[in-house]
Amino acid sequence: MPELPEVETVVRDLRAAVVGRRVVGVELLRDSIVRYPDGAAFRKLLLGAFLANVERRGKFIHLGLGSDGGTALIVHLGMTGHLDVVGRRASLRPHTHLRCRLDDGRELRFADARRFGRVLLGPPDWLRSSGVLPPLGVEPLSADFTPAALDAVLRSTRRTLKAALLDQRGVAGLGNIYVDEACFVARVRPQRRCQRLTRAERARLHAAIVTVLERAVANRGTSIEDFRDIWDAPGNNQEELRVYGRAEQPCLRCATPLRHAVVAGRGTTWCPSCQR
DNA sequence: ACCTACCTGGCC
DNA sequence: GGCCAGGTAGGT
């Protein structure tokens, strides 16, 4: 479900909803969603924590616990993960795995049907250096994401463009929807080999990644099936998708039927005429 | 640089 | 019943 724009939407809403609150109760309904430390230690460390800030890194949500130097409650939503902030007595959505009671009477809840999502607790830098968290590449909406930074990612691999852009170690936060959308905007086929892209194509890709992600953030994410913000409202970016989910339909630029195939193990849609 | 596994649910 | 799904992680 969630790629950078959906995670960013959740982060911004969480910031307004939980910063300044204290965790006064922790109920872990399924230990296996905690990646680090074990369930008992996780619960003990989170209980009483002060929620000082909320940040995003790639597709990870960091809820900074101001109490202790740099420790954060870290959430990855996987495919179907969902966070919400609701009244304590609100009915539990199916597959709720963690309930954090807050000092204002509400609860921060994590639910995830497929259980590809995870929660962790610890200092992010330490978790990363010790291999608990994976390495992440450049943030595509930061000043670090220059055309040269994308060039460095694309020139270092012999894989397809699709595979390279999905790899979180290169550019952090892209997923299946926005890779296809950016490739369409840049008029480059996802199955192209990175090394064979021209300088002009790499420059178009850089610009396309930024505009596609910025527009999706402005639209509060894409809700095709599962994605909902912490208030359970869908995003609006599904209206803006030009290729994802439109296989066989006419290209919005040239009316050629869009093609669909598996590339880098993922369903991929592109225009055989506009995209080279 | 690939492939498969991990899960559940929804659709055909 | 089989196939597909917005994501990784681990093994070859």
GROMACS .gro file of C-alpha atoms (C1' of nucleotides) in nm:
model
  300
    1MET     CA    1   0.000   0.000   0.000
    2PRO     CA    2   0.213   0.280   0.123
    3GLU     CA    3   0.496   0.448  -0.060
    4LEU     CA    4   0.661   0.778   0.024
    5PRO     CA    5   0.354   1.002  -0.030
    6GLU     CA    6   0.124   0.782   0.178
    7VAL     CA    7   0.381   0.754   0.458
    8GLU     CA    8   0.442   1.131   0.446
    9THR     CA    9   0.066   1.189   0.479
   10VAL     CA   10   0.053   0.968   0.787
   11VAL     CA   11   0.360   1.139   0.936
   12ARG     CA   12   0.219   1.489   0.897
   13ASP     CA   13  -0.112   1.390   1.053
   14LEU     CA   14   0.055   1.200   1.336
   15ARG     CA   15   0.269   1.503   1.413
   16ALA     CA   16  -0.042   1.708   1.482
   17ALA     CA   17  -0.218   1.423   1.662
   18VAL     CA   18   0.039   1.275   1.901
   19VAL     CA   19   0.336   1.508   1.955
   20GLY     CA   20   0.336   1.613   2.320
   21ARG     CA   21   0.141   1.307   2.433
   22ARG     CA   22   0.267   1.041   2.671
   23VAL     CA   23   0.215   0.666   2.632
   24VAL     CA   24   0.029   0.547   2.939
   25GLY     CA   25  -0.062   0.196   2.826
   26VAL     CA   26   0.077  -0.058   2.582
   27GLU     CA   27  -0.112  -0.360   2.461
   28LEU     CA   28   0.074  -0.585   2.219
   29LEU     CA   29  -0.173  -0.828   2.069
   30ARG     CA   30   0.075  -1.004   1.843
   31ASP     CA   31   0.440  -1.022   1.943
   32SER     CA   32   0.561  -1.121   1.596
   33ILE     CA   33   0.505  -0.773   1.452
   34VAL     CA   34   0.780  -0.638   1.680
   35ARG     CA   35   1.112  -0.666   1.503
   36TYR     CA   36   1.325  -0.528   1.785
   37PRO     CA   37   1.363  -0.576   2.081
   38ASP     CA   38   1.148  -0.868   2.200
   39GLY     CA   39   0.785  -0.812   2.293
   40ALA     CA   40   0.836  -0.780   2.668
   41ALA     CA   41   1.125  -0.532   2.641
   42PHE     CA   42   0.939  -0.341   2.370
   43ARG     CA   43   0.637  -0.297   2.592
   44LYS     CA   44   0.845  -0.195   2.894
   45LEU     CA   45   1.045   0.065   2.698
   46LEU     CA   46   0.740   0.218   2.533
   47LEU     CA   47   0.533   0.246   2.848
   48GLY     CA   48   0.563   0.599   2.985
   49ALA     CA   49   0.744   0.733   2.677
   50PHE     CA   50   0.693   1.096   2.571
   51LEU     CA   51   0.618   1.143   2.200
   52ALA     CA   52   0.843   1.433   2.105
   53ASN     CA   53   0.842   1.437   1.725
   54VAL     CA   54   0.743   1.242   1.414
   55GLU     CA   55   0.968   1.207   1.110
   56ARG     CA   56   0.981   1.002   0.791
   57ARG     CA   57   1.285   0.825   0.646
   58GLY     CA   58   1.205   0.647   0.321
   59LYS     CA   59   0.893   0.445   0.401
   60PHE     CA   60   0.973   0.433   0.773
   61ILE     CA   61   0.785   0.637   1.032
   62HIS     CA   62   0.995   0.750   1.331
   63LEU     CA   63   0.810   0.860   1.643
   64GLY     CA   64   1.086   1.019   1.850
   65LEU     CA   65   1.066   0.948   2.221
   66GLY     CA   66   1.208   1.269   2.366
   67SER     CA   67   1.279   1.100   2.695
   68ASP     CA   68   1.584   0.908   2.580
   69GLY     CA   69   1.861   1.017   2.344
   70GLY     CA   70   1.739   0.953   1.996
   71THR     CA   71   1.525   0.649   2.068
   72ALA     CA   72   1.224   0.618   1.839
   73LEU     CA   73   0.922   0.400   1.789
   74ILE     CA   74   0.971   0.304   1.425
   75VAL     CA   75   0.690   0.175   1.206
   76HIS     CA   76   0.701   0.028   0.857
   77LEU     CA   77   0.354  -0.022   0.710
   78GLY     CA   78   0.449  -0.299   0.467
   79MET     CA   79   0.169  -0.352   0.215
   80THR     CA   80  -0.140  -0.326   0.432
   81GLY     CA   81  -0.025  -0.165   0.756
   82HIS     CA   82  -0.236   0.112   0.906
   83LEU     CA   83  -0.193   0.354   1.193
   84ASP     CA   84  -0.481   0.538   1.346
   85VAL     CA   85  -0.549   0.763   1.641
   86VAL     CA   86  -0.891   0.698   1.787
   87GLY     CA   87  -1.084   0.713   2.109
   88ARG     CA   88  -1.003   0.435   2.352
   89ARG     CA   89  -1.347   0.281   2.313
   90ALA     CA   90  -1.355   0.288   1.933
   91SER     CA   91  -1.413  -0.057   1.786
   92LEU     CA   92  -1.097  -0.246   1.694
   93ARG     CA   93  -1.034  -0.280   1.326
   94PRO     CA   94  -0.950  -0.638   1.221
   95HIS     CA   95  -0.584  -0.740   1.254
   96THR     CA   96  -0.502  -0.481   1.518
   97HIS     CA   97  -0.164  -0.580   1.661
   98LEU     CA   98  -0.063  -0.289   1.887
   99ARG     CA   99  -0.257  -0.039   2.097
  100CYS     CA  100  -0.077   0.252   2.266
  101ARG     CA  101  -0.297   0.433   2.512
  102LEU     CA  102  -0.217   0.807   2.524
  103ASP     CA  103  -0.257   1.052   2.811
  104ASP     CA  104  -0.539   1.237   2.634
  105GLY     CA  105  -0.766   0.933   2.638
  106ARG     CA  106  -0.702   0.834   2.280
  107GLU     CA  107  -0.507   0.541   2.136
  108LEU     CA  108  -0.246   0.508   1.865
  109ARG     CA  109  -0.318   0.175   1.697
  110PHE     CA  110  -0.131  -0.036   1.444
  111ALA     CA  111  -0.325  -0.285   1.231
  112ASP     CA  112  -0.195  -0.492   0.939
  113ALA     CA  113  -0.385  -0.773   0.766
  114ARG     CA  114  -0.093  -0.924   0.575
  115ARG     CA  115   0.160  -0.865   0.854
  116PHE     CA  116   0.438  -0.749   0.623
  117GLY     CA  117   0.461  -0.437   0.839
  118ARG     CA  118   0.681  -0.413   1.149
  119VAL     CA  119   0.739  -0.198   1.454
  120LEU     CA  120   1.075  -0.144   1.624
  121LEU     CA  121   1.206   0.052   1.916
  122GLY     CA  122   1.554   0.200   1.949
  123PRO     CA  123   1.790   0.471   1.823
  124PRO     CA  124   1.753   0.472   1.442
  125ASP     CA  125   2.123   0.526   1.374
  126TRP     CA  126   2.220   0.239   1.600
  127LEU     CA  127   1.951   0.011   1.457
  128ARG     CA  128   2.084   0.085   1.110
  129SER     CA  129   2.451   0.035   1.193
  130SER     CA  130   2.371  -0.292   1.367
  131GLY     CA  131   2.177  -0.423   1.069
  132VAL     CA  132   1.833  -0.429   1.232
  133LEU     CA  133   1.719  -0.157   0.990
  134PRO     CA  134   1.821  -0.174   0.624
  135PRO     CA  135   2.041   0.091   0.464
  136LEU     CA  136   1.848   0.363   0.280
  137GLY     CA  137   1.943   0.581  -0.013
  138VAL     CA  138   1.882   0.946  -0.087
  139GLU     CA  139   1.553   1.114   0.007
  140PRO     CA  140   1.396   1.212  -0.325
  141LEU     CA  141   1.224   1.521  -0.185
  142SER     CA  142   1.538   1.654  -0.015
  143ALA     CA  143   1.804   1.892  -0.144
  144ASP     CA  144   2.040   1.593  -0.162
  145PHE     CA  145   1.842   1.449  -0.452
  146THR     CA  146   2.023   1.620  -0.735
  147PRO     CA  147   2.044   1.496  -1.095
  148ALA     CA  148   2.399   1.389  -1.012
  149ALA     CA  149   2.272   1.185  -0.715
  150LEU     CA  150   2.029   0.997  -0.939
  151ASP     CA  151   2.303   0.949  -1.198
  152ALA     CA  152   2.520   0.786  -0.934
  153VAL     CA  153   2.241   0.540  -0.851
  154LEU     CA  154   2.166   0.454  -1.212
  155ARG     CA  155   2.524   0.424  -1.333
  156SER     CA  156   2.622   0.182  -1.059
  157THR     CA  157   2.402  -0.106  -1.174
  158ARG     CA  158   2.331  -0.327  -1.472
  159ARG     CA  159   1.973  -0.393  -1.368
  160THR     CA  160   1.655  -0.258  -1.521
  161LEU     CA  161   1.538   0.091  -1.433
  162LYS     CA  162   1.240  -0.057  -1.253
  163ALA     CA  163   1.457  -0.276  -1.029
  164ALA     CA  164   1.697   0.009  -0.952
  165LEU     CA  165   1.424   0.255  -0.857
  166LEU     CA  166   1.244   0.002  -0.636
  167ASP     CA  167   1.569  -0.062  -0.444
  168GLN     CA  168   1.546   0.145  -0.125
  169ARG     CA  169   1.927   0.161  -0.102
  170GLY     CA  170   1.935   0.387  -0.407
  171VAL     CA  171   1.641   0.624  -0.373
  172ALA     CA  172   1.438   0.582  -0.053
  173GLY     CA  173   1.059   0.580  -0.071
  174LEU     CA  174   0.964   0.487  -0.425
  175GLY     CA  175   0.742   0.180  -0.474
  176ASN     CA  176   0.554   0.014  -0.754
  177ILE     CA  177   0.302   0.290  -0.826
  178TYR     CA  178   0.535   0.587  -0.835
  179VAL     CA  179   0.813   0.410  -1.026
  180ASP     CA  180   0.570   0.338  -1.309
  181GLU     CA  181   0.427   0.690  -1.292
  182ALA     CA  182   0.770   0.854  -1.297
  183CYS     CA  183   0.884   0.637  -1.590
  184PHE     CA  184   0.574   0.744  -1.784
  185VAL     CA  185   0.629   1.113  -1.714
  186ALA     CA  186   0.996   1.074  -1.815
  187ARG     CA  187   0.895   0.877  -2.130
  188VAL     CA  188   1.134   0.590  -2.047
  189ARG     CA  189   1.035   0.221  -2.034
  190PRO     CA  190   1.079   0.062  -1.691
  191GLN     CA  191   1.254  -0.241  -1.843
  192ARG     CA  192   1.538  -0.033  -1.989
  193ARG     CA  193   1.887  -0.112  -1.858
  194CYS     CA  194   2.009   0.168  -1.635
  195GLN     CA  195   2.350   0.179  -1.796
  196ARG     CA  196   2.201   0.248  -2.137
  197LEU     CA  197   1.998   0.550  -2.035
  198THR     CA  198   2.109   0.875  -2.194
  199ARG     CA  199   2.196   1.181  -1.992
  200ALA     CA  200   1.876   1.348  -2.114
  201GLU     CA  201   1.668   1.049  -2.004
  202ARG     CA  202   1.829   1.048  -1.660
  203ALA     CA  203   1.757   1.420  -1.628
  204ARG     CA  204   1.392   1.365  -1.725
  205LEU     CA  205   1.367   1.082  -1.471
  206HIS     CA  206   1.504   1.302  -1.196
  207ALA     CA  207   1.249   1.573  -1.265
  208ALA     CA  208   0.968   1.319  -1.306
  209ILE     CA  209   1.037   1.150  -0.971
  210VAL     CA  210   1.020   1.484  -0.792
  211THR     CA  211   0.703   1.609  -0.961
  212VAL     CA  212   0.519   1.277  -0.930
  213LEU     CA  213   0.600   1.249  -0.559
  214GLU     CA  214   0.526   1.614  -0.481
  215ARG     CA  215   0.189   1.595  -0.651
  216ALA     CA  216   0.103   1.274  -0.466
  217VAL     CA  217   0.198   1.428  -0.130
  218ALA     CA  218  -0.015   1.733  -0.211
  219ASN     CA  219  -0.301   1.491  -0.284
  220ARG     CA  220  -0.248   1.307   0.048
  221GLY     CA  221  -0.148   0.984  -0.122
  222THR     CA  222  -0.307   0.725  -0.348
  223SER     CA  223  -0.594   0.511  -0.217
  224ILE     CA  224  -0.659   0.225  -0.454
  225GLU     CA  225  -0.772  -0.025  -0.194
  226ASP     CA  226  -0.633  -0.009   0.153
  227PHE     CA  227  -0.459   0.317   0.214
  228ARG     CA  228  -0.633   0.545   0.463
  229ASP     CA  229  -0.489   0.829   0.668
  230ILE     CA  230  -0.494   0.819   1.048
  231TRP     CA  231  -0.851   0.956   1.043
  232ASP     CA  232  -0.953   0.678   0.802
  233ALA     CA  233  -0.996   0.915   0.508
  234PRO     CA  234  -0.870   0.810   0.161
  235GLY     CA  235  -0.617   1.012  -0.038
  236ASN     CA  236  -0.694   1.173  -0.374
  237ASN     CA  237  -0.397   1.088  -0.590
  238GLN     CA  238  -0.564   0.788  -0.757
  239GLU     CA  239  -0.726   1.049  -0.986
  240GLU     CA  240  -0.381   1.152  -1.104
  241LEU     CA  241  -0.239   0.810  -1.196
  242ARG     CA  242  -0.153   0.793  -1.565
  243VAL     CA  243  -0.039   0.431  -1.600
  244TYR     CA  244  -0.066   0.237  -1.271
  245GLY     CA  245  -0.385   0.028  -1.280
  246ARG     CA  246  -0.463   0.134  -1.639
  247ALA     CA  247  -0.332  -0.167  -1.836
  248GLU     CA  248  -0.504  -0.200  -2.176
  249GLN     CA  249  -0.661   0.143  -2.141
  250PRO     CA  250  -0.562   0.422  -2.381
  251CYS     CA  251  -0.252   0.625  -2.303
  252LEU     CA  252  -0.358   0.971  -2.185
  253ARG     CA  253  -0.089   1.125  -2.402
  254CYS     CA  254  -0.122   0.932  -2.731
  255ALA     CA  255  -0.422   0.693  -2.691
  256THR     CA  256  -0.215   0.380  -2.759
  257PRO     CA  257  -0.335   0.093  -2.533
  258LEU     CA  258  -0.105   0.068  -2.231
  259ARG     CA  259   0.090  -0.255  -2.194
  260HIS     CA  260   0.138  -0.464  -1.882
  261ALA     CA  261   0.406  -0.719  -1.792
  262VAL     CA  262   0.606  -0.837  -1.494
  263VAL     CA  263   0.933  -0.644  -1.461
  264ALA     CA  264   1.168  -0.697  -1.166
  265GLY     CA  265   0.903  -0.927  -1.022
  266ARG     CA  266   0.634  -0.660  -1.009
  267GLY     CA  267   0.334  -0.582  -1.225
  268THR     CA  268   0.437  -0.297  -1.455
  269THR     CA  269   0.237  -0.076  -1.691
  270TRP     CA  270   0.376   0.150  -1.963
  271CYS     CA  271   0.292   0.311  -2.294
  272PRO     CA  272   0.468   0.125  -2.578
  273SER     CA  273   0.449   0.435  -2.795
  274CYS     CA  274   0.539   0.729  -2.567
  275GLN     CA  275   0.794   0.545  -2.358
  276ARG     CA  276   1.122   0.435  -2.512
  277DA     C1'  277   2.108  -0.988  -0.993
  278DC     C1'  278   1.732  -1.269  -0.952
  279DC     C1'  279   1.377  -1.574  -0.707
  280DT     C1'  280   1.081  -1.718  -0.358
  281DA     C1'  281   0.876  -1.676   0.077
  282DC     C1'  282   0.619  -1.429   0.394
  283DC     C1'  283   0.049  -1.321   0.490
  284DT     C1'  284  -0.453  -1.222   0.414
  285DG     C1'  285  -0.832  -1.085   0.135
  286DG     C1'  286  -1.069  -0.988  -0.280
  287DC     C1'  287  -1.185  -1.107  -0.728
  288DC     C1'  288  -1.257  -1.425  -1.129
  289DG     C1'  289  -0.939  -2.308  -0.649
  290DG     C1'  290  -0.608  -1.991  -0.851
  291DC     C1'  291  -0.430  -1.547  -0.916
  292DC     C1'  292  -0.327  -1.093  -0.783
  293DA     C1'  293  -0.200  -0.706  -0.461
  294DG     C1'  294   0.095  -0.046  -0.295
  295DG     C1'  295   0.679  -0.440   0.049
  296DT     C1'  296   1.076  -0.640   0.205
  297DA     C1'  297   1.430  -1.024   0.345
  298DG     C1'  298   1.693  -1.415   0.259
  299DG     C1'  299   1.888  -1.758  -0.015
  300DT     C1'  300   2.108  -1.895  -0.447
   0.00000   0.00000   0.00000
